[in-house]
Coordinates of C-alpha atoms and ligand atoms in Angstrom, one line a residue:
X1 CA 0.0 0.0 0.0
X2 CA 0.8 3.4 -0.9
X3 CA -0.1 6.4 1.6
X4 CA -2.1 9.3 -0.4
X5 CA -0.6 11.7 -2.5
X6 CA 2.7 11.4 0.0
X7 CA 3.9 7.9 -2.3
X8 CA 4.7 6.2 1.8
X9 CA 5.0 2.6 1.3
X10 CA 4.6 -0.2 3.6
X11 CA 7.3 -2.2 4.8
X12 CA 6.2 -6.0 6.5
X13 CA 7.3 -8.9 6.8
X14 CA 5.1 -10.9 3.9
X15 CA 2.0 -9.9 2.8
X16 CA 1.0 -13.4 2.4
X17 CA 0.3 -13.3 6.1
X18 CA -2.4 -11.1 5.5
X19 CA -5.4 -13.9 5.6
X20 CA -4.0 -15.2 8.7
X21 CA -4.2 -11.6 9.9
X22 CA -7.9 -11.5 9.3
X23 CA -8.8 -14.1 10.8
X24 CA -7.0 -12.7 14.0
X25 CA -7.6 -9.6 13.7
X26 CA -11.7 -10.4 13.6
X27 CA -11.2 -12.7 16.6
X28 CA -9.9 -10.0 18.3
X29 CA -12.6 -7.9 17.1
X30 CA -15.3 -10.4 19.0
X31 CA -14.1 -8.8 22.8
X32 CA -14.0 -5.3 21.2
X33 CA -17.7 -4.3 21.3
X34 CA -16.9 -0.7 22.9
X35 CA -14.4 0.1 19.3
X36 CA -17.3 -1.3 17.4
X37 CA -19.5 0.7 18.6
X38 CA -17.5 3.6 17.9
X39 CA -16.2 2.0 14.5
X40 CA -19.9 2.4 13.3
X41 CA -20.6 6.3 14.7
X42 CA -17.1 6.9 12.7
X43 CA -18.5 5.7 9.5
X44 CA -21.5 7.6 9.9
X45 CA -20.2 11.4 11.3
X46 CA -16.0 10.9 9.8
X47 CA -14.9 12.8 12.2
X48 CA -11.3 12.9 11.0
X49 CA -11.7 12.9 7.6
X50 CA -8.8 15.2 5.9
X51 CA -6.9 13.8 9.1
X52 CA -3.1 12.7 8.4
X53 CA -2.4 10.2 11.4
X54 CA 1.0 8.9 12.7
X55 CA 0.8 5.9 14.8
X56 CA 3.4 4.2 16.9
X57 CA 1.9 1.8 18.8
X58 CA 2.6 -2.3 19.5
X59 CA 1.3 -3.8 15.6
X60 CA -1.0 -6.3 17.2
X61 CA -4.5 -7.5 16.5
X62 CA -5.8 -5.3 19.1
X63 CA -3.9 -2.7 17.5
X64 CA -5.4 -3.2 13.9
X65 CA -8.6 -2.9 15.1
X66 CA -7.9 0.0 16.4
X67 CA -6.5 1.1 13.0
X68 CA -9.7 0.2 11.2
X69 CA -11.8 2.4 13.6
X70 CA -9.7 5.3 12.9
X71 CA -9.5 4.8 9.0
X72 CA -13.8 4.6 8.9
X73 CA -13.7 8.2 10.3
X74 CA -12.2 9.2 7.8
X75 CA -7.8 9.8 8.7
X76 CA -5.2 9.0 6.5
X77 CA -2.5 6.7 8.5
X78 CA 0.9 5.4 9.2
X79 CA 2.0 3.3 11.3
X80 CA 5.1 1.9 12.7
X81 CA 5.9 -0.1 15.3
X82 CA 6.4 0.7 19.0
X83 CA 9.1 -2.1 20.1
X84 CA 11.1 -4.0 17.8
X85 CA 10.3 -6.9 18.4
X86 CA 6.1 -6.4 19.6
X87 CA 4.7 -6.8 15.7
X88 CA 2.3 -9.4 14.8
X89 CA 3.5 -9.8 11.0
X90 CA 0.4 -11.3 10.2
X91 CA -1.8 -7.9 11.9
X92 CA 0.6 -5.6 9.5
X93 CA 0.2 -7.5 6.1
X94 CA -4.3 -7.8 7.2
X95 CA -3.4 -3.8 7.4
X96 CA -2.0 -3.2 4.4
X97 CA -4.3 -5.3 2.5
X98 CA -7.4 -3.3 4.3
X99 CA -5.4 -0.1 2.5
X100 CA -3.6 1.5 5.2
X101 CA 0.2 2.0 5.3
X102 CA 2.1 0.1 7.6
X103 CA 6.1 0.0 8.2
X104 CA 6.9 -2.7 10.8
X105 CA 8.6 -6.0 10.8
X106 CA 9.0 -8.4 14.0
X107 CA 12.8 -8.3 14.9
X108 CA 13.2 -5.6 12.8
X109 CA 17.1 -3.7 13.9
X110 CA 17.2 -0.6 15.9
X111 CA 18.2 1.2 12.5
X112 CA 15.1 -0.2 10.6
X113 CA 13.1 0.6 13.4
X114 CA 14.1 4.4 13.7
X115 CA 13.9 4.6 10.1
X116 CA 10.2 3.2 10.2
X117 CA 9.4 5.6 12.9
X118 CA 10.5 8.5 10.2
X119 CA 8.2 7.2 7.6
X120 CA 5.5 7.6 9.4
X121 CA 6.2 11.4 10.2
X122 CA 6.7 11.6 6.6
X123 CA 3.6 11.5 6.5
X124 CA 3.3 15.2 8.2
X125 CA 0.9 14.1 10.6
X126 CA -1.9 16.4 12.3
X127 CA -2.3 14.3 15.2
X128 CA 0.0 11.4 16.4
X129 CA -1.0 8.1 18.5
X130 CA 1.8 6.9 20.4
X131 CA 3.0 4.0 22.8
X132 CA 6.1 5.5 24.2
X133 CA 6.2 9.0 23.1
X134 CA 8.9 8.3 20.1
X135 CA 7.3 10.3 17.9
X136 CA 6.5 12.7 19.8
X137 CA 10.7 12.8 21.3
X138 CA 11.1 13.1 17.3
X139 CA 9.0 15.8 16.7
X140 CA 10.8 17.6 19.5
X141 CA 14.0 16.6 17.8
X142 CA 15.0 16.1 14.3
X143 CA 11.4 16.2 12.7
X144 CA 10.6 19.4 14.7
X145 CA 10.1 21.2 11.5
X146 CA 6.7 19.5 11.8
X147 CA 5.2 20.5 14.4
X148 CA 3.3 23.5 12.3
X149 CA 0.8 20.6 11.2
X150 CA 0.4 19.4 14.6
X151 CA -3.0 19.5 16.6
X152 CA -2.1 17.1 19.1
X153 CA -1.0 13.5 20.4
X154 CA -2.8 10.6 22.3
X155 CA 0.0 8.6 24.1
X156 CA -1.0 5.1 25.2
X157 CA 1.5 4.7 27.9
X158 CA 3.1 5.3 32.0
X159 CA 6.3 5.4 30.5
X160 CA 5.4 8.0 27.5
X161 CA 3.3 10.2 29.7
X162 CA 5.9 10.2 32.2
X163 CA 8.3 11.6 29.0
X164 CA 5.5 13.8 28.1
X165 CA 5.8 15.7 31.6
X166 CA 8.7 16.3 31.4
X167 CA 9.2 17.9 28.5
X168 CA 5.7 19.8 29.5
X169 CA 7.7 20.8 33.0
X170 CA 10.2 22.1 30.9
X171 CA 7.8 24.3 28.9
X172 CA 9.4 22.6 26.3
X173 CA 6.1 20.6 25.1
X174 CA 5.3 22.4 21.5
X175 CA 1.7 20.8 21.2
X176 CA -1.2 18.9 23.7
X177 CA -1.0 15.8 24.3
X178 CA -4.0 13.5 26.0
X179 CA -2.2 11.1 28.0
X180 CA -4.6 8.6 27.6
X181 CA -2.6 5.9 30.2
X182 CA -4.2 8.0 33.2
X183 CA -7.9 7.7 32.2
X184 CA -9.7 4.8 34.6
X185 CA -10.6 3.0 32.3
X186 CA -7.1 2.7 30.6
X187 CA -4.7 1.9 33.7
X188 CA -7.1 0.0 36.0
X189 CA -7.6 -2.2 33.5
X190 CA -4.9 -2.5 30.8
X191 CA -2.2 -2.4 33.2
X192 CA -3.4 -4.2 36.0
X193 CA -5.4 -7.2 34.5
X194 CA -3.8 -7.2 30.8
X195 CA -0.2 -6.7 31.9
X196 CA -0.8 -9.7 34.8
X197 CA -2.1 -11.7 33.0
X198 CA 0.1 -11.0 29.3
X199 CA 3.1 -11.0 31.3
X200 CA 3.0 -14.8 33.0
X201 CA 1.3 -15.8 29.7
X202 CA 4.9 -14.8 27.9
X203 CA 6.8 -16.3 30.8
X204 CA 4.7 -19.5 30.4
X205 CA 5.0 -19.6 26.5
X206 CA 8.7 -18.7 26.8
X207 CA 9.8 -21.2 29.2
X208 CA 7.4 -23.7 30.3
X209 CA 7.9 -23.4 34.0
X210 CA 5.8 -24.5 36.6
X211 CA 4.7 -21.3 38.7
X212 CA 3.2 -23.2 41.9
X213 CA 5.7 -23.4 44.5
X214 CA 7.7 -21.1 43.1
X215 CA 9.6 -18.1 44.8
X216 CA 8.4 -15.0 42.3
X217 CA 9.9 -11.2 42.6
X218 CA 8.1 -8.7 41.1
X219 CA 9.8 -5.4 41.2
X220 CA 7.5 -2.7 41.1
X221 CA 3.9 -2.8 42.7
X222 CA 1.8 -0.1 40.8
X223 CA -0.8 -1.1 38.7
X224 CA 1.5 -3.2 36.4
X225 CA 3.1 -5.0 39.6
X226 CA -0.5 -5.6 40.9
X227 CA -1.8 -7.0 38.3
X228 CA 1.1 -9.6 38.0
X229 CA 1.8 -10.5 41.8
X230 CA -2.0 -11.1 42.3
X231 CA -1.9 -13.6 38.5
X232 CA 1.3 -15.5 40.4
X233 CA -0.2 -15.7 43.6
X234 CA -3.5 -17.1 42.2
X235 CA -1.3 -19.9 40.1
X236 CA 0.9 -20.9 43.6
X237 CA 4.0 -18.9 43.2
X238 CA 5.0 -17.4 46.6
X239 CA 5.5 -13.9 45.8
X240 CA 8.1 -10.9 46.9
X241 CA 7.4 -7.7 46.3
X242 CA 10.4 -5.4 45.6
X243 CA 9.8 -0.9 45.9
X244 CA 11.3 2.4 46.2
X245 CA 7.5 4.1 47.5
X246 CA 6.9 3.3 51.0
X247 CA 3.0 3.5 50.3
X248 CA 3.2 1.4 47.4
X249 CA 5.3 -1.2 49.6
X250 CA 2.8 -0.7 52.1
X251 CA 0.1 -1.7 50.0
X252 CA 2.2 -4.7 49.2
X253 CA 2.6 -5.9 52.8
X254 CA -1.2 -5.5 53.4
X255 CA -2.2 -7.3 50.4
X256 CA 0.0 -9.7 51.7
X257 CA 3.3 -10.1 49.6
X258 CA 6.5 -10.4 51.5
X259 CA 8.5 -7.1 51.0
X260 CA 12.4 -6.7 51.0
X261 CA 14.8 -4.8 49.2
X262 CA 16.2 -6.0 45.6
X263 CA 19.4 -7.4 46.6
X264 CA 17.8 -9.8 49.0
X265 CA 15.3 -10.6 46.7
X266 CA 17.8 -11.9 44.5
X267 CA 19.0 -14.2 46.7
X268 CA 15.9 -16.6 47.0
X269 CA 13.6 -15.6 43.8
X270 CA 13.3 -18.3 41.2
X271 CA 11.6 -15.9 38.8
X272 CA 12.1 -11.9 38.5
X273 CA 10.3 -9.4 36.8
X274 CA 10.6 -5.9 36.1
X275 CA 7.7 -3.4 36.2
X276 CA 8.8 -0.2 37.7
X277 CA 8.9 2.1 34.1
X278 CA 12.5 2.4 35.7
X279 CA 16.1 2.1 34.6
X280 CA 18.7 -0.4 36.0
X281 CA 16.3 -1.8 38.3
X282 CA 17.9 -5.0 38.1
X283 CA 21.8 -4.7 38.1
X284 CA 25.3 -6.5 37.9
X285 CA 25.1 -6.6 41.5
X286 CA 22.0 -8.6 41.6
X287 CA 22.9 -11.0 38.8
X288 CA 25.8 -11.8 40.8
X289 CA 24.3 -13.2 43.7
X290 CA 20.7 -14.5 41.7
X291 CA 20.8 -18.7 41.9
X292 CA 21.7 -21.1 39.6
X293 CA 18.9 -21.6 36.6
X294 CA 16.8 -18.5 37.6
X295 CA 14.2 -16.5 34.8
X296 CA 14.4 -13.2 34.3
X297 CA 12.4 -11.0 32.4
X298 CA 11.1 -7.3 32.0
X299 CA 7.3 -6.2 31.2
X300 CA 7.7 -2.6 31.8
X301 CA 7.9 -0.4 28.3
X302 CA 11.9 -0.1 27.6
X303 CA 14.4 -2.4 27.8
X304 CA 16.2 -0.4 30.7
X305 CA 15.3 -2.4 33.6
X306 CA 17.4 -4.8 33.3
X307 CA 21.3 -4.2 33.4
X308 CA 21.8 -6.2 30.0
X309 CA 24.7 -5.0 29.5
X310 CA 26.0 -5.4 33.0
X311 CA 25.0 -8.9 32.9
X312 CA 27.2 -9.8 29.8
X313 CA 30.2 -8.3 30.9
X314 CA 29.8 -11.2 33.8
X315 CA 28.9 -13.7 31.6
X316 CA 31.7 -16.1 30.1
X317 CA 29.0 -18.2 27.8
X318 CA 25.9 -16.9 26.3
X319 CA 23.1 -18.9 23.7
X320 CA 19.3 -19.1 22.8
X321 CA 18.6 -22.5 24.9
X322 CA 14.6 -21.5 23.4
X323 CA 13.1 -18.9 21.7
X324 CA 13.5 -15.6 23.1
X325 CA 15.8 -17.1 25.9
X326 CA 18.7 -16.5 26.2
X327 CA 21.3 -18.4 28.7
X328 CA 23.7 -16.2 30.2
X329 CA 26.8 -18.3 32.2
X330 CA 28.8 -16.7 35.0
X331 CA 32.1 -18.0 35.6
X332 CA 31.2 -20.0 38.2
X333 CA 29.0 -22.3 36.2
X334 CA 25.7 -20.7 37.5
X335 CA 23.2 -20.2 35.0
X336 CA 20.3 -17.0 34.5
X337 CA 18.1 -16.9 32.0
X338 CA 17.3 -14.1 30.1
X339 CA 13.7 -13.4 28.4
X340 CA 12.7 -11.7 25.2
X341 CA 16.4 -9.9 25.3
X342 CA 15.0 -7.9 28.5
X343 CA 11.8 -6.3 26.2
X344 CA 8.5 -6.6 26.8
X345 CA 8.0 -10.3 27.5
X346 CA 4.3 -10.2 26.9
X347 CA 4.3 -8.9 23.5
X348 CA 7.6 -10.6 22.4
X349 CA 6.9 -14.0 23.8
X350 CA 3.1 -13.7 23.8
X351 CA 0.6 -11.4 21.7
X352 CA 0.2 -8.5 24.6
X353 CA -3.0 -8.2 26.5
X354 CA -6.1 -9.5 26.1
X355 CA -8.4 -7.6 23.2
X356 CA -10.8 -7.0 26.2
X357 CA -9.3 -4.8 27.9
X358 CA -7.2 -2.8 24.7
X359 CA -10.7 -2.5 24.0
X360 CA -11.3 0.3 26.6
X361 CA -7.5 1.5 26.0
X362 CA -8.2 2.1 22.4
X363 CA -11.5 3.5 22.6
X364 CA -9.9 6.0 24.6
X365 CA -7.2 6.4 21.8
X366 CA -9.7 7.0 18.9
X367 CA -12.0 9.1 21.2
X368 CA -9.1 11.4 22.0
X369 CA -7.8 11.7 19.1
X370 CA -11.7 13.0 18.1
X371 CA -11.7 15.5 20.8
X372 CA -8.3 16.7 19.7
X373 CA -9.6 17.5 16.3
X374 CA -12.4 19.0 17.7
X375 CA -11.5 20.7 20.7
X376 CA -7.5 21.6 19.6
X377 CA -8.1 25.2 19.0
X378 CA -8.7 25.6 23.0
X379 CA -6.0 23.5 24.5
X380 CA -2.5 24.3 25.2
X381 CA 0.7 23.1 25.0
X382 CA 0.2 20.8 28.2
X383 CA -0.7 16.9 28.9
X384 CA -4.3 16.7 29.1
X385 CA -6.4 13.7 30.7
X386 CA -8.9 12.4 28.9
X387 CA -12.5 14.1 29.9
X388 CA -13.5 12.1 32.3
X389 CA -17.1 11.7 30.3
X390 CA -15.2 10.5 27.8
X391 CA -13.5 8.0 30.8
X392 CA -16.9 7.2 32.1
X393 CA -19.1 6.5 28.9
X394 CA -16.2 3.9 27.7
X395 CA -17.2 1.8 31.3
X396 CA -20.8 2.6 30.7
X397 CA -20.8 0.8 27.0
X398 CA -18.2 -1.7 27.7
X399 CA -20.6 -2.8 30.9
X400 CA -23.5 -2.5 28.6
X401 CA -22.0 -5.0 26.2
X402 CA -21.1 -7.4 28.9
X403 CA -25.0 -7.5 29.8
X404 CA -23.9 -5.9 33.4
X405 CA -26.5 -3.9 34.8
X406 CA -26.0 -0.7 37.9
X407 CA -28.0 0.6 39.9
X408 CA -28.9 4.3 39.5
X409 CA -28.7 7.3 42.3
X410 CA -32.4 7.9 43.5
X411 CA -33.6 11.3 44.4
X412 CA -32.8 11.1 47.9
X413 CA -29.6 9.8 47.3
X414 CA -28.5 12.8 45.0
X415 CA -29.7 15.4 47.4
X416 CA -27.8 13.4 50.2
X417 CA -24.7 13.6 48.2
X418 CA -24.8 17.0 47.2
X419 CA -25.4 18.8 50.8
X420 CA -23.6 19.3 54.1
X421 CA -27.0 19.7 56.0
X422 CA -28.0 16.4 56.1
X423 CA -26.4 14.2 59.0
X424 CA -27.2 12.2 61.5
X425 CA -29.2 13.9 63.8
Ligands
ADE501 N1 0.1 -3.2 24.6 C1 0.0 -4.3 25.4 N2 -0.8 -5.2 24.8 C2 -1.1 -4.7 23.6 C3 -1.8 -5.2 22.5 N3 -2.4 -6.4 22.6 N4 -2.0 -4.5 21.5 C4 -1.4 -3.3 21.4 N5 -0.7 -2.7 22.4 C5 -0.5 -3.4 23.5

């Protein structure tokens, strides 16, 4: 496929993939009733027709979907990957065939993948959707000669939005930005339940190991680290909880994880994961004292939270004992494995979360990217949340489709909420 008058072609993998991709992709499609729904009111209202769209996100199922939705209202798109190694090859050949331009290629080099990234800001995009904040860092950057076409960016996630703030508490941000990781029905659900569960699912996939009775760390307890010591603790694994915030820590001692610092955690875990959105969470030091045989593996966005590099200065031997793990041997003979090359062991080893819950993160994706067309003209150059009716008609449908009914505020109740006067006596 060939982007608009901008001649943009798609690089992937094999477009013969592309009726495998379908079939996926429309699977996927079966737990996504919220995008549906908004997939339809696009084809009707195309709200972002004359729209030019760079995406950056993980090229998944979900992800296509969400693609789809935002071609029906009417954008032009790119997109590119967001990790080198998170594309569905299949999901990027069903895209190009459906007539939108995709450049991204599982295991695609850190070259091929920046210069992917710049195709689609070739595309001199109005509004960008991002998982990471890479286009946005490039747009700040190199491709800042763009930015007179900008309206705004969606980004999908902790570790962009934390990026995002700090370029806007700079004053350096040069558009807005809805960080669309910090609406309800994004975090609590995508992070905590699709990053739990995604997570042990790539560990599982990759490896084969038995989780019950084994000694788990999971370093980092927001709502990534939740989601993933609750999944282990539900499938036998006697987990430790490893953090820097004492209320987060606290939280993890009353939910009833054992709490200690990293370096004795390394000592006794059997498994280790990284969740924190954090650099060099786990280091040389640690490696160096970690026992014979253990996993390690990261699930938070970059692969910075594990000391990578640290780890093969110690190592004498290294292979690929499986796919996507790698056997690193100190010079004592012990043995630590290595997942998914320290990336995202969910979408490298496993397909990423669940289409239910990217459901709600993506309707909150195409919905902001709506109100950004519509509603540019009165923001700033700031990080925005996304309106919270926005936040709270996403949980109204997506309980709606799961045929779960709520009860609604009577009279009495409203006027009890919304005055001081009534008490107790
Ligand atoms: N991030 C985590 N899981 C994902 C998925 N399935 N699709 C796109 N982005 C994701």
């Amino acid at each position: 496929m060939v982007s608009g008058k901008l001649n943009l072609k798609s690089d992937v993998k094999d477009i013969g993939l592309a009726a495998d991709g379908a079939r996926r992709v429309e699977w996927a499609a079966r737990q996504m009733p919220v995008l549906k729904q908004i997939r339809e009111r696009f084809g009707k209202e195309r709200p972002l027709k004359g729209i030019r769209m760079a995406a950056c996100l993980h090229v998944t199922t979900e992800t296509a979907n969400l693609m789809q939705v935002m071609k029906a209202g009417g954008a032009e798109i790119v997109l590119c990957a967001s990790n080198p190694l998170s594309t569905q090859d299949d999901a990027s050949a069903f895209l190009v065939k459906e007539g939108i331009t995709v450049c991204a290629i599982k295991g695609e080099s850190k070259v091929v993948y920046a210069k992917h990234l710049n195709t689609a800001l070739d595309l001199k995009p109005h509004i960008t959707m991002d998982d990471g904040a890479d286009l946005v860092s490039e747009l700040h950057g190199r491709r800042k000669n763009l930015v007179g076409n900008m309206l705004g960016g969606a980004e999908e996630t902790t570790t962009g939005v934390i990026r995002l703030r700090s370029l806007e508490a700079q004053k350096r941000l040069l558009f807005p930005v809805i960080g669309v990781n910090d609406a309800d029905t994004k975090h609590f659900f995508d992070n905590r339940y699709g990053t739990g569960q995604s997570t042990i699912d790539g560990i599982l996939r990759a490896t084969n190991l038995l989780m019950a009775g084994s000694t788990f760390v999971v370093c980092g307890y927001g709502q990534c680290g939740r989601g993933l010591a609750v999944r282990a603790k539900g499938m036998g694994a006697h987990v430790i909880v490893t953090e820097i915030n004492p209320l987060r820590a606290l939280e993890a001692v009353m939910d009833g994880y054992v709490v200690m610092p990293a370096a004795e955690a390394a000592k006794v875990g059997d498994v280790f994961v990284t969740v924190t959105g954090n650099a060099g969470v786990i280091r040389t030091e640690h490696f160096k004292t970690m026992k014979d045989g253990v996993v390690v593996a990261n699930s938070g966005h970059f692969d910075v939270e594990l000391d990578m590099e640290g780890l093969r200065k110690i190592a004498k031997r290294r292979r690929e004992v499986r796919p996507f793990v790698e056997e690193f041997t100190l010079a004592d003979g012990r043995k630590i494995n290595v997942l998914a090359e320290g990336r995202l062991v969910n979408l490298v080893s496993a397909e990423g979360h669940p289409a239910m819950v990217m459901d709600m993160s993506f309707a909150n994706q195409a919905l902001s990217a709506e109100y950004l067309v519509k509603h540019h003209g009165e923001l700033e150059k700031k990080v925005y949340a996304v309106p919270k009716d926005i936040d709270r008609e996403i949980a109204r449908i997506k309980l709606n489709a799961m045929g779960v009914k709520i009860d609604q505020l009577t009279p009495y109740q409203k006027k009890y909420l919304s005055s001081w006067e009534l008490g107790t006596i």
